[in-house]
């Protein structure tokens, strides 16, 4: 084993030395001959030393490799792409304005949301608001209602604001360039503008989302933190170099598809990858594997010539168990904030015997902006159940303008809901009122029947509270029925 490690160490050291010397000499020669800036690392100050610039190891210096990768990826995409409604619209819709709007909607919906979840929402949305003019004429309440359950609710609000801006300020015409999309549509960032521009408008620009970051980092062994400015600019430079000028939209979607289905965060399927021959991380895995088996012809381990000073190389050592999953490297996530919220399901008898539920509307800004919820109160510190009930009753009393006693408030249970940055626990109570004529005394409050509640703009967290409340009510009813049956049977036996 000691000999094996020694052999590997010597080979690795010699290989890196040869690679560094060769690439350093070549890089210096190219700089003298061309005197051109490094297009993959624009954004660095002019005084940045050459040693800090990434070597060709992290780029695609050979145009033949670029052409081959484009061909391989697009051929794979033509055979393997999923049939998705927004892709169909982008390919078949002749009206440029509608096509741009349709792709815009899909890209906003797909942010932080899985494709399988988006499909139904997208179809319903486009059926109801097929043009930007239709969306602009809708109310925010209608938009929130349609968006309910999709999460990250500010996205729907920004779509609505953007549609109104297009109609009122741009004469109903969607922006037609990446720059104008970026500047004129709220909620549209660098990636979204590039995706819309390439897919809907055919503009030749790369697009870098989470899937593309992973693919590019593995292809070129970029192991520094993927959110660093140096890596961000390098990845956009790579994307703009690789994008196919004839089919920019298809190419960008192919990169995303590859990251979603083959080059996945965990358990990537490298043997199905159409661009495997261009992947430096895969080649490194195979090379190390061959060295460990002590093959007769020891391969040269390709590496970055600027290792140690390169802003794109990983700072952590290679982990054999991770393989290609050594890339990309992400900064550690902050743990979600833990919150506990008191919430109360307030019921009153409605018309025709159907119960009605009291809902209040959240502020127009912040978490779950504009959505409807049961009366609630953030629990600042743990206290007794009686104090919790007293606090909830005070909130409900202000809404109704009617004093309530704690005895009306019944504990139901707890429900956990996870936001991206909050671990939320709803401590659920219920209050059943006898007066069907109870009116609300504050704005942004209303009574809804159960059927109307299901159609309202409410969050997934509220739906979980509803499920818990319904389950507990059913259990109580079953227990009461069982008790009544037992009493009835016992009375029969006694007689």
Short mmCIF file of C-alpha atoms in Angstrom, two decimals:
data_model
loop_
_atom_site.label_atom_id
_atom_site.label_comp_id
_atom_site.label_asym_id
_atom_site.label_seq_id
_atom_site.Cartn_x
_atom_site.Cartn_y
_atom_site.Cartn_z
CA UNK A 1 0.00 0.00 0.00
CA UNK A 2 2.86 2.36 0.87
CA UNK A 3 4.48 1.74 -2.53
CA UNK A 4 1.15 2.33 -4.20
CA UNK A 5 0.68 5.70 -2.48
CA UNK A 6 4.26 6.69 -3.20
CA UNK A 7 3.89 5.85 -6.89
CA UNK A 8 0.67 7.81 -7.13
CA UNK A 9 2.18 10.83 -5.34
CA UNK A 10 5.24 10.93 -7.59
CA UNK A 11 3.15 10.60 -10.75
CA UNK A 12 0.78 13.30 -9.60
CA UNK A 13 3.58 15.71 -8.71
CA UNK A 14 5.47 15.17 -11.97
CA UNK A 15 2.29 15.47 -14.00
CA UNK A 16 1.28 18.73 -12.36
CA UNK A 17 4.78 20.13 -12.82
CA UNK A 18 4.84 19.26 -16.52
CA UNK A 19 1.32 20.60 -16.98
CA UNK A 20 2.11 23.86 -15.17
CA UNK A 21 5.28 24.44 -17.16
CA UNK A 22 3.64 23.67 -20.48
CA UNK A 23 0.52 25.73 -19.86
CA UNK A 24 2.39 28.60 -18.29
CA UNK A 25 4.69 28.81 -21.32
CA UNK A 26 1.78 28.57 -23.74
CA UNK A 27 -0.25 31.19 -21.85
CA UNK A 28 2.67 33.59 -21.81
CA UNK A 29 3.26 33.10 -25.52
CA UNK A 30 -0.39 33.69 -26.34
CA UNK A 31 -0.45 36.87 -24.26
CA UNK A 32 2.54 38.25 -26.11
CA UNK A 33 1.17 37.33 -29.53
CA UNK A 34 -2.42 38.40 -29.12
CA UNK A 35 -2.42 40.94 -26.25
CA UNK A 36 -6.16 40.28 -25.87
CA UNK A 37 -8.05 40.32 -22.57
CA UNK A 38 -9.24 37.02 -21.14
CA UNK A 39 -12.90 36.86 -22.20
CA UNK A 40 -13.66 34.26 -19.56
CA UNK A 41 -12.64 36.49 -16.71
CA UNK A 42 -13.82 39.96 -17.55
CA UNK A 43 -14.66 42.07 -14.57
CA UNK A 44 -11.29 41.68 -12.82
CA UNK A 45 -9.32 44.88 -12.23
CA UNK A 46 -6.56 45.58 -14.74
CA UNK A 47 -3.86 45.21 -12.12
CA UNK A 48 -4.81 41.56 -11.48
CA UNK A 49 -1.70 39.43 -11.89
CA UNK A 50 -1.46 36.83 -14.61
CA UNK A 51 -1.06 34.12 -11.96
CA UNK A 52 -4.59 34.85 -10.73
CA UNK A 53 -6.13 34.42 -14.18
CA UNK A 54 -7.67 31.01 -14.91
CA UNK A 55 -5.73 28.72 -17.20
CA UNK A 56 -7.09 27.10 -20.33
CA UNK A 57 -7.94 24.15 -18.11
CA UNK A 58 -11.10 26.00 -17.03
CA UNK A 59 -12.08 27.23 -20.51
CA UNK A 60 -12.72 25.94 -24.04
CA UNK A 61 -9.69 27.30 -25.93
CA UNK A 62 -10.12 24.98 -28.95
CA UNK A 63 -12.95 26.07 -31.31
CA UNK A 64 -13.19 22.49 -32.59
CA UNK A 65 -14.16 21.32 -29.09
CA UNK A 66 -16.87 23.97 -28.93
CA UNK A 67 -18.35 22.89 -32.26
CA UNK A 68 -18.27 19.25 -31.26
CA UNK A 69 -19.92 19.90 -27.89
CA UNK A 70 -22.71 21.91 -29.53
CA UNK A 71 -23.42 19.14 -32.00
CA UNK A 72 -23.38 16.38 -29.38
CA UNK A 73 -25.62 18.26 -26.97
CA UNK A 74 -28.19 19.38 -29.56
CA UNK A 75 -28.44 15.89 -31.08
CA UNK A 76 -29.09 14.48 -27.62
CA UNK A 77 -31.67 17.19 -26.89
CA UNK A 78 -33.56 16.53 -30.12
CA UNK A 79 -33.98 12.89 -29.10
CA UNK A 80 -34.41 13.18 -25.33
CA UNK A 81 -36.15 16.49 -24.59
CA UNK A 82 -39.34 16.46 -22.57
CA UNK A 83 -42.52 17.74 -24.17
CA UNK A 84 -43.46 20.74 -22.04
CA UNK A 85 -46.29 23.22 -22.73
CA UNK A 86 -44.05 26.31 -22.75
CA UNK A 87 -41.64 24.66 -25.16
CA UNK A 88 -44.50 23.81 -27.48
CA UNK A 89 -45.74 27.41 -27.38
CA UNK A 90 -42.25 28.77 -28.02
CA UNK A 91 -41.95 26.57 -31.11
CA UNK A 92 -45.44 27.00 -32.56
CA UNK A 93 -46.67 30.50 -31.62
CA UNK A 94 -46.13 32.82 -34.63
CA UNK A 95 -46.96 36.03 -32.73
CA UNK A 96 -43.68 37.32 -31.29
CA UNK A 97 -45.42 39.29 -28.54
CA UNK A 98 -47.43 36.29 -27.32
CA UNK A 99 -44.40 34.01 -27.61
CA UNK A 100 -42.26 36.33 -25.50
CA UNK A 101 -45.03 36.67 -22.91
CA UNK A 102 -45.52 32.88 -22.78
CA UNK A 103 -41.82 32.19 -22.20
CA UNK A 104 -41.67 34.97 -19.60
CA UNK A 105 -44.50 33.38 -17.61
CA UNK A 106 -42.86 29.94 -17.74
CA UNK A 107 -39.46 31.23 -16.62
CA UNK A 108 -40.94 33.08 -13.64
CA UNK A 109 -42.97 30.02 -12.61
CA UNK A 110 -39.95 27.72 -12.92
CA UNK A 111 -37.88 29.77 -10.48
CA UNK A 112 -37.30 27.59 -7.41
CA UNK A 113 -40.15 25.27 -8.50
CA UNK A 114 -40.09 21.80 -10.04
CA UNK A 115 -41.20 21.27 -13.63
CA UNK A 116 -43.84 18.70 -12.63
CA UNK A 117 -45.50 21.23 -10.32
CA UNK A 118 -45.39 24.07 -12.83
CA UNK A 119 -47.08 22.30 -15.77
CA UNK A 120 -50.65 22.39 -14.45
CA UNK A 121 -50.32 25.94 -13.15
CA UNK A 122 -48.89 27.10 -16.48
CA UNK A 123 -51.69 25.53 -18.53
CA UNK A 124 -54.37 27.08 -16.31
CA UNK A 125 -52.64 30.46 -16.37
CA UNK A 126 -52.26 30.59 -20.17
CA UNK A 127 -55.85 29.43 -20.65
CA UNK A 128 -57.14 32.25 -18.46
CA UNK A 129 -54.67 34.97 -19.53
CA UNK A 130 -53.31 34.02 -22.99
CA UNK A 131 -51.88 37.50 -23.70
CA UNK A 132 -50.10 40.17 -21.70
CA UNK A 133 -53.16 42.40 -22.15
CA UNK A 134 -55.37 39.76 -20.51
CA UNK A 135 -53.04 39.53 -17.51
CA UNK A 136 -52.84 43.30 -17.16
CA UNK A 137 -56.63 43.53 -16.91
CA UNK A 138 -56.78 40.99 -14.07
CA UNK A 139 -56.83 42.01 -10.41
CA UNK A 140 -54.00 41.15 -8.03
CA UNK A 141 -56.51 39.12 -6.02
CA UNK A 142 -57.23 36.96 -9.07
CA UNK A 143 -53.51 36.52 -9.72
CA UNK A 144 -52.86 35.50 -6.11
CA UNK A 145 -55.76 33.08 -6.30
CA UNK A 146 -54.32 31.46 -9.43
CA UNK A 147 -50.82 31.36 -7.91
CA UNK A 148 -51.93 29.86 -4.58
CA UNK A 149 -49.91 26.75 -3.77
CA UNK A 150 -47.06 27.51 -6.19
CA UNK A 151 -44.97 29.26 -3.53
CA UNK A 152 -42.78 32.38 -3.62
CA UNK A 153 -45.90 34.48 -4.12
CA UNK A 154 -44.11 37.71 -4.96
CA UNK A 155 -43.38 36.18 -8.38
CA UNK A 156 -47.04 36.32 -9.36
CA UNK A 157 -47.30 39.91 -8.16
CA UNK A 158 -44.26 40.92 -10.24
CA UNK A 159 -45.69 39.21 -13.33
CA UNK A 160 -48.89 41.20 -12.85
CA UNK A 161 -46.97 44.46 -12.33
CA UNK A 162 -44.86 43.73 -15.40
CA UNK A 163 -47.92 43.08 -17.56
CA UNK A 164 -49.51 46.35 -16.47
CA UNK A 165 -46.26 48.19 -17.23
CA UNK A 166 -46.08 46.64 -20.72
CA UNK A 167 -49.65 47.73 -21.47
CA UNK A 168 -49.51 51.22 -19.97
CA UNK A 169 -45.91 52.26 -20.69
CA UNK A 170 -44.80 50.10 -23.64
CA UNK A 171 -48.02 50.25 -25.68
CA UNK A 172 -48.66 46.54 -25.16
CA UNK A 173 -45.38 45.46 -26.77
CA UNK A 174 -43.12 43.08 -24.86
CA UNK A 175 -39.43 44.11 -24.75
CA UNK A 176 -37.55 42.57 -27.70
CA UNK A 177 -33.94 42.45 -26.48
CA UNK A 178 -32.14 40.94 -23.50
CA UNK A 179 -31.14 44.39 -22.24
CA UNK A 180 -34.66 45.80 -22.46
CA UNK A 181 -36.13 42.70 -20.78
CA UNK A 182 -33.66 43.17 -17.95
CA UNK A 183 -34.35 46.87 -17.54
CA UNK A 184 -38.10 47.07 -18.13
CA UNK A 185 -39.67 44.00 -16.52
CA UNK A 186 -39.83 43.78 -12.70
CA UNK A 187 -38.48 40.53 -11.28
CA UNK A 188 -36.44 39.74 -14.41
CA UNK A 189 -32.76 39.21 -13.68
CA UNK A 190 -29.75 38.29 -15.76
CA UNK A 191 -30.66 34.63 -16.25
CA UNK A 192 -34.37 35.19 -16.91
CA UNK A 193 -33.67 37.91 -19.49
CA UNK A 194 -31.16 35.65 -21.25
CA UNK A 195 -33.54 32.69 -21.24
CA UNK A 196 -36.45 34.71 -22.67
CA UNK A 197 -34.17 36.40 -25.19
CA UNK A 198 -32.68 33.16 -26.50
CA UNK A 199 -35.81 30.97 -26.41
CA UNK A 200 -38.48 33.43 -27.57
CA UNK A 201 -36.45 35.94 -29.57
CA UNK A 202 -33.57 33.84 -30.89
CA UNK A 203 -30.92 36.13 -29.42
CA UNK A 204 -27.45 34.58 -29.21
CA UNK A 205 -26.71 34.64 -25.50
CA UNK A 206 -25.87 32.04 -22.91
CA UNK A 207 -28.13 31.47 -19.91
CA UNK A 208 -26.79 30.37 -16.53
CA UNK A 209 -29.21 28.88 -14.00
CA UNK A 210 -28.59 26.33 -11.23
CA UNK A 211 -28.54 23.38 -13.62
CA UNK A 212 -26.15 25.11 -16.01
CA UNK A 213 -23.84 26.11 -13.15
CA UNK A 214 -23.51 22.45 -12.20
CA UNK A 215 -22.89 21.29 -15.78
CA UNK A 216 -20.26 23.93 -16.52
CA UNK A 217 -18.46 23.52 -13.19
CA UNK A 218 -18.10 19.79 -13.85
CA UNK A 219 -17.16 20.18 -17.50
CA UNK A 220 -14.31 22.56 -16.66
CA UNK A 221 -13.51 21.45 -13.08
CA UNK A 222 -14.44 24.80 -11.53
CA UNK A 223 -14.35 24.15 -7.80
CA UNK A 224 -14.32 27.55 -6.13
CA UNK A 225 -17.59 28.63 -4.51
CA UNK A 226 -20.13 28.89 -7.30
CA UNK A 227 -21.57 32.15 -5.93
CA UNK A 228 -18.26 34.04 -5.95
CA UNK A 229 -17.97 36.93 -8.46
CA UNK A 230 -15.01 35.27 -10.20
CA UNK A 231 -16.88 32.02 -10.77
CA UNK A 232 -20.09 33.81 -11.79
CA UNK A 233 -18.35 35.81 -14.50
CA UNK A 234 -16.34 32.80 -15.66
CA UNK A 235 -19.52 30.71 -16.03
CA UNK A 236 -21.30 33.42 -18.01
CA UNK A 237 -18.23 33.71 -20.22
CA UNK A 238 -18.28 29.96 -20.84
CA UNK A 239 -22.03 29.97 -21.54
CA UNK A 240 -21.66 32.77 -24.09
CA UNK A 241 -18.78 30.95 -25.77
CA UNK A 242 -20.61 27.63 -26.02
CA UNK A 243 -24.10 28.80 -27.05
CA UNK A 244 -25.02 27.75 -30.57
CA UNK A 245 -25.55 30.84 -32.79
CA UNK A 246 -28.08 29.00 -34.97
CA UNK A 247 -30.15 27.53 -32.12
CA UNK A 248 -29.45 29.57 -28.98
CA UNK A 249 -32.80 28.74 -27.36
CA UNK A 250 -32.50 25.01 -27.96
CA UNK A 251 -28.90 25.00 -26.76
CA UNK A 252 -29.70 26.77 -23.49
CA UNK A 253 -32.66 24.48 -22.86
CA UNK A 254 -30.45 21.49 -23.66
CA UNK A 255 -27.94 22.59 -21.02
CA UNK A 256 -30.75 22.93 -18.47
CA UNK A 257 -32.20 19.56 -19.48
CA UNK A 258 -28.80 17.93 -19.12
CA UNK A 259 -28.42 19.31 -15.61
CA UNK A 260 -31.94 18.31 -14.61
CA UNK A 261 -31.88 14.74 -15.93
CA UNK A 262 -28.28 13.54 -16.34
CA UNK A 263 -25.77 15.81 -14.59
CA UNK A 264 -27.87 15.84 -11.42
CA UNK A 265 -26.75 17.11 -7.99
CA UNK A 266 -26.66 13.57 -6.63
CA UNK A 267 -26.11 10.28 -8.47
CA UNK A 268 -25.27 11.83 -11.86
CA UNK A 269 -25.61 9.39 -14.77
CA UNK A 270 -22.24 10.02 -16.42
CA UNK A 271 -22.50 7.01 -18.76
CA UNK A 272 -25.53 8.66 -20.40
CA UNK A 273 -23.95 12.09 -20.78
CA UNK A 274 -23.67 13.23 -24.42
CA UNK A 275 -20.73 15.55 -23.64
CA UNK A 276 -18.82 13.16 -21.39
CA UNK A 277 -15.70 13.43 -23.59
CA UNK A 278 -15.43 17.14 -22.70
CA UNK A 279 -15.84 16.68 -18.93
CA UNK A 280 -12.67 17.36 -16.96
CA UNK A 281 -14.14 16.14 -13.68
CA UNK A 282 -15.20 12.82 -15.25
CA UNK A 283 -11.75 12.45 -16.81
CA UNK A 284 -10.16 13.08 -13.42
CA UNK A 285 -12.30 10.37 -11.81
CA UNK A 286 -11.26 7.87 -14.49
CA UNK A 287 -7.58 8.84 -14.29
CA UNK A 288 -7.42 8.40 -10.52
CA UNK A 289 -9.25 5.08 -10.85
CA UNK A 290 -6.66 3.86 -13.37
CA UNK A 291 -3.79 4.97 -11.15
CA UNK A 292 -5.21 3.07 -8.20
CA UNK A 293 -5.36 -0.06 -10.34
CA UNK A 294 -1.68 0.48 -11.29
CA UNK A 295 -2.22 0.25 -15.01
CA UNK A 296 0.85 -0.40 -17.13
CA UNK A 297 0.65 2.96 -18.90
CA UNK A 298 0.15 5.64 -16.27
CA UNK A 299 -1.92 8.52 -17.70
CA UNK A 300 -1.04 12.16 -17.29
CA UNK A 301 -3.25 13.87 -14.70
CA UNK A 302 -4.41 17.07 -16.33
CA UNK A 303 -4.69 19.96 -13.92
CA UNK A 304 -4.79 23.75 -13.70
CA UNK A 305 -1.40 25.35 -14.29
CA UNK A 306 -2.21 28.10 -11.79
CA UNK A 307 -3.21 25.73 -8.98
CA UNK A 308 -2.84 27.55 -5.67
CA UNK A 309 -3.48 31.01 -7.12
CA UNK A 310 -6.37 30.31 -9.50
CA UNK A 311 -9.66 31.86 -8.41
CA UNK A 312 -11.63 29.01 -10.00
CA UNK A 313 -9.84 26.05 -8.43
CA UNK A 314 -11.24 24.39 -5.29
CA UNK A 315 -9.65 25.24 -1.96
CA UNK A 316 -10.64 21.90 -0.46
CA UNK A 317 -8.87 18.64 -1.36
CA UNK A 318 -10.40 16.20 -3.83
CA UNK A 319 -12.79 13.66 -2.28
CA UNK A 320 -12.60 10.30 -4.08
CA UNK A 321 -16.01 9.22 -2.77
CA UNK A 322 -17.74 12.24 -4.31
CA UNK A 323 -16.24 11.85 -7.78
CA UNK A 324 -17.71 14.43 -10.17
CA UNK A 325 -19.87 15.66 -7.29
CA UNK A 326 -16.79 17.50 -6.04
CA UNK A 327 -18.12 20.18 -8.40
CA UNK A 328 -19.70 22.64 -7.94
CA UNK A 329 -18.85 23.87 -4.45
CA UNK A 330 -21.59 25.85 -2.76
CA UNK A 331 -21.27 27.98 0.37
CA UNK A 332 -22.84 26.50 3.49
CA UNK A 333 -26.50 27.42 3.82
CA UNK A 334 -27.69 29.39 6.79
CA UNK A 335 -30.05 27.35 8.95
CA UNK A 336 -33.69 28.47 8.58
CA UNK A 337 -35.12 30.80 11.17
CA UNK A 338 -37.36 28.95 13.63
CA UNK A 339 -40.76 30.52 14.30
CA UNK A 340 -43.91 29.51 16.13
CA UNK A 341 -47.18 31.18 15.20
CA UNK A 342 -50.49 31.04 17.03
CA UNK A 343 -53.37 30.66 14.59
CA UNK A 344 -57.08 30.23 15.15
CA UNK A 345 -59.79 28.69 12.98
CA UNK A 346 -62.84 30.86 13.71
CA UNK A 347 -66.17 29.36 12.58
CA UNK A 348 -69.70 30.69 12.55
CA UNK A 349 -72.93 29.19 11.19
CA UNK A 350 -73.57 30.43 7.67
CA UNK A 351 -76.53 30.42 5.34
CA UNK A 352 -78.14 27.09 4.51
CA UNK A 353 -76.33 25.46 7.41
CA UNK A 354 -72.84 25.69 5.89
CA UNK A 355 -70.10 26.88 8.22
CA UNK A 356 -68.16 30.05 7.41
CA UNK A 357 -64.54 30.77 8.30
CA UNK A 358 -62.93 34.07 9.29
CA UNK A 359 -59.95 35.08 7.14
CA UNK A 360 -57.66 38.11 7.27
CA UNK A 361 -55.44 39.42 4.49
CA UNK A 362 -51.68 39.75 4.89
CA UNK A 363 -49.90 43.03 4.03
CA UNK A 364 -49.08 43.71 0.37
CA UNK A 365 -45.36 43.39 1.06
CA UNK A 366 -43.28 40.70 2.71
CA UNK A 367 -43.84 36.99 3.21
CA UNK A 368 -47.05 35.65 1.58
CA UNK A 369 -47.94 39.20 0.52
CA UNK A 370 -51.66 39.74 -0.11
CA UNK A 371 -52.73 36.18 0.73
CA UNK A 372 -55.57 35.27 3.07
CA UNK A 373 -55.00 33.44 6.35
CA UNK A 374 -56.70 32.56 9.63
CA UNK A 375 -56.21 35.12 12.42
CA UNK A 376 -52.71 34.58 13.75
CA UNK A 377 -50.05 35.95 16.05
CA UNK A 378 -46.29 35.36 16.06
CA UNK A 379 -45.31 33.67 19.32
CA UNK A 380 -42.38 35.70 20.64
CA UNK A 381 -41.75 33.40 23.60
CA UNK A 382 -43.17 30.19 24.97
CA UNK A 383 -45.93 30.70 27.51
CA UNK A 384 -48.85 28.79 28.98
CA UNK A 385 -51.75 27.58 26.88
CA UNK A 386 -54.07 29.94 28.75
CA UNK A 387 -51.90 32.95 27.85
CA UNK A 388 -51.82 31.81 24.24
CA UNK A 389 -55.60 31.58 24.17
CA UNK A 390 -55.92 35.01 25.78
CA UNK A 391 -53.62 36.56 23.16
CA UNK A 392 -55.51 34.92 20.29
CA UNK A 393 -58.87 36.01 21.65
CA UNK A 394 -57.60 39.60 21.85
CA UNK A 395 -56.63 39.50 18.16
CA UNK A 396 -59.98 38.01 17.13
CA UNK A 397 -61.90 40.48 19.30
CA UNK A 398 -60.25 43.41 17.51
CA UNK A 399 -61.26 41.95 14.14
CA UNK A 400 -64.86 41.26 15.15
CA UNK A 401 -65.38 44.16 17.53
CA UNK A 402 -66.81 41.65 20.01
CA UNK A 403 -65.16 40.52 23.25
CA UNK A 404 -64.36 36.80 23.46
CA UNK A 405 -63.54 34.68 26.47
CA UNK A 406 -60.68 32.18 26.56
CA UNK A 407 -63.13 29.38 27.30
CA UNK A 408 -64.31 29.50 23.67
CA UNK A 409 -60.79 28.82 22.38
CA UNK A 410 -59.98 25.11 21.95
CA UNK A 411 -56.52 23.68 21.28
CA UNK A 412 -56.39 21.66 18.03
CA UNK A 413 -52.73 20.73 17.46
CA UNK A 414 -49.58 21.79 15.62
CA UNK A 415 -48.61 21.90 11.94
CA UNK A 416 -45.10 22.38 10.54
CA UNK A 417 -44.51 24.21 7.27
CA UNK A 418 -41.05 24.83 5.80
CA UNK A 419 -40.31 27.99 3.84
CA UNK A 420 -36.94 28.49 2.12
CA UNK A 421 -35.66 30.50 5.10
CA UNK A 422 -38.19 29.83 7.89
CA UNK A 423 -39.08 26.68 9.82
CA UNK A 424 -42.65 27.58 10.76
CA UNK A 425 -44.79 25.78 13.33
CA UNK A 426 -48.46 26.75 13.49
CA UNK A 427 -49.99 26.23 16.95
CA UNK A 428 -53.62 25.77 15.97
CA UNK A 429 -56.70 26.63 18.05
CA UNK A 430 -60.35 26.95 17.11
CA UNK A 431 -63.30 29.11 18.15
CA UNK A 432 -66.89 28.31 17.22
CA UNK A 433 -69.28 31.26 17.39
CA UNK A 434 -73.02 30.84 17.79
CA UNK A 435 -74.04 34.14 16.21
CA UNK A 436 -74.33 33.79 12.44
CA UNK A 437 -74.65 37.57 12.02
CA UNK A 438 -71.19 38.34 13.39
CA UNK A 439 -69.60 41.13 11.33
CA UNK A 440 -65.95 42.03 10.94
CA UNK A 441 -64.93 45.44 12.24
CA UNK A 442 -61.59 45.77 10.44
CA UNK A 443 -60.58 46.06 6.81
CA UNK A 444 -59.01 43.14 5.00
CA UNK A 445 -61.14 40.55 6.79
CA UNK A 446 -63.94 38.38 5.43
CA UNK A 447 -66.06 35.30 6.09
CA UNK A 448 -65.83 32.46 3.54
CA UNK A 449 -67.63 29.16 3.20
CA UNK A 450 -65.49 26.01 2.99
CA UNK A 451 -66.03 25.77 -0.76
CA UNK A 452 -65.05 29.43 -1.24
CA UNK A 453 -62.06 28.92 1.04
CA UNK A 454 -60.66 26.26 -1.28
CA UNK A 455 -60.87 28.71 -4.21
CA UNK A 456 -59.39 31.70 -2.38
CA UNK A 457 -55.81 32.99 -2.55
CA UNK A 458 -54.48 31.10 0.45
CA UNK A 459 -51.09 29.62 1.26
CA UNK A 460 -50.08 25.97 1.51
CA UNK A 461 -49.57 26.51 5.24
CA UNK A 462 -53.23 27.47 5.68
CA UNK A 463 -54.30 24.39 3.74
CA UNK A 464 -52.27 22.24 6.15
CA UNK A 465 -54.03 23.92 9.07
CA UNK A 466 -57.39 23.15 7.41
CA UNK A 467 -56.46 19.49 7.02
CA UNK A 468 -55.44 19.22 10.69
CA UNK A 469 -58.62 20.94 11.86
CA UNK A 470 -60.83 18.72 9.69
CA UNK A 471 -59.09 15.57 10.92
CA UNK A 472 -59.53 16.55 14.56
CA UNK A 473 -63.20 17.41 14.02
CA UNK A 474 -63.77 14.03 12.36
CA UNK A 475 -62.04 12.26 15.25
CA UNK A 476 -64.20 14.11 17.78
CA UNK A 477 -67.37 13.24 15.85
CA UNK A 478 -66.36 9.58 15.67
CA UNK A 479 -65.64 9.50 19.40
CA UNK A 480 -69.01 11.11 20.17
CA UNK A 481 -70.81 8.62 17.93
CA UNK A 482 -69.00 5.70 19.57
CA UNK A 483 -69.88 6.98 23.04
CA UNK A 484 -73.53 7.41 22.06
CA UNK A 485 -73.67 3.92 20.57
CA UNK A 486 -72.08 2.43 23.68
CA UNK A 487 -74.55 4.22 25.94
CA UNK A 488 -77.44 3.07 23.75
CA UNK A 489 -76.26 -0.57 23.72
CA UNK A 490 -75.68 -0.49 27.47
CA UNK A 491 -79.20 0.82 28.03
CA UNK A 492 -80.63 -1.98 25.89
CA UNK A 493 -78.69 -4.62 27.83
CA UNK A 494 -79.89 -3.20 31.11
CA UNK A 495 -83.48 -3.59 29.98
#
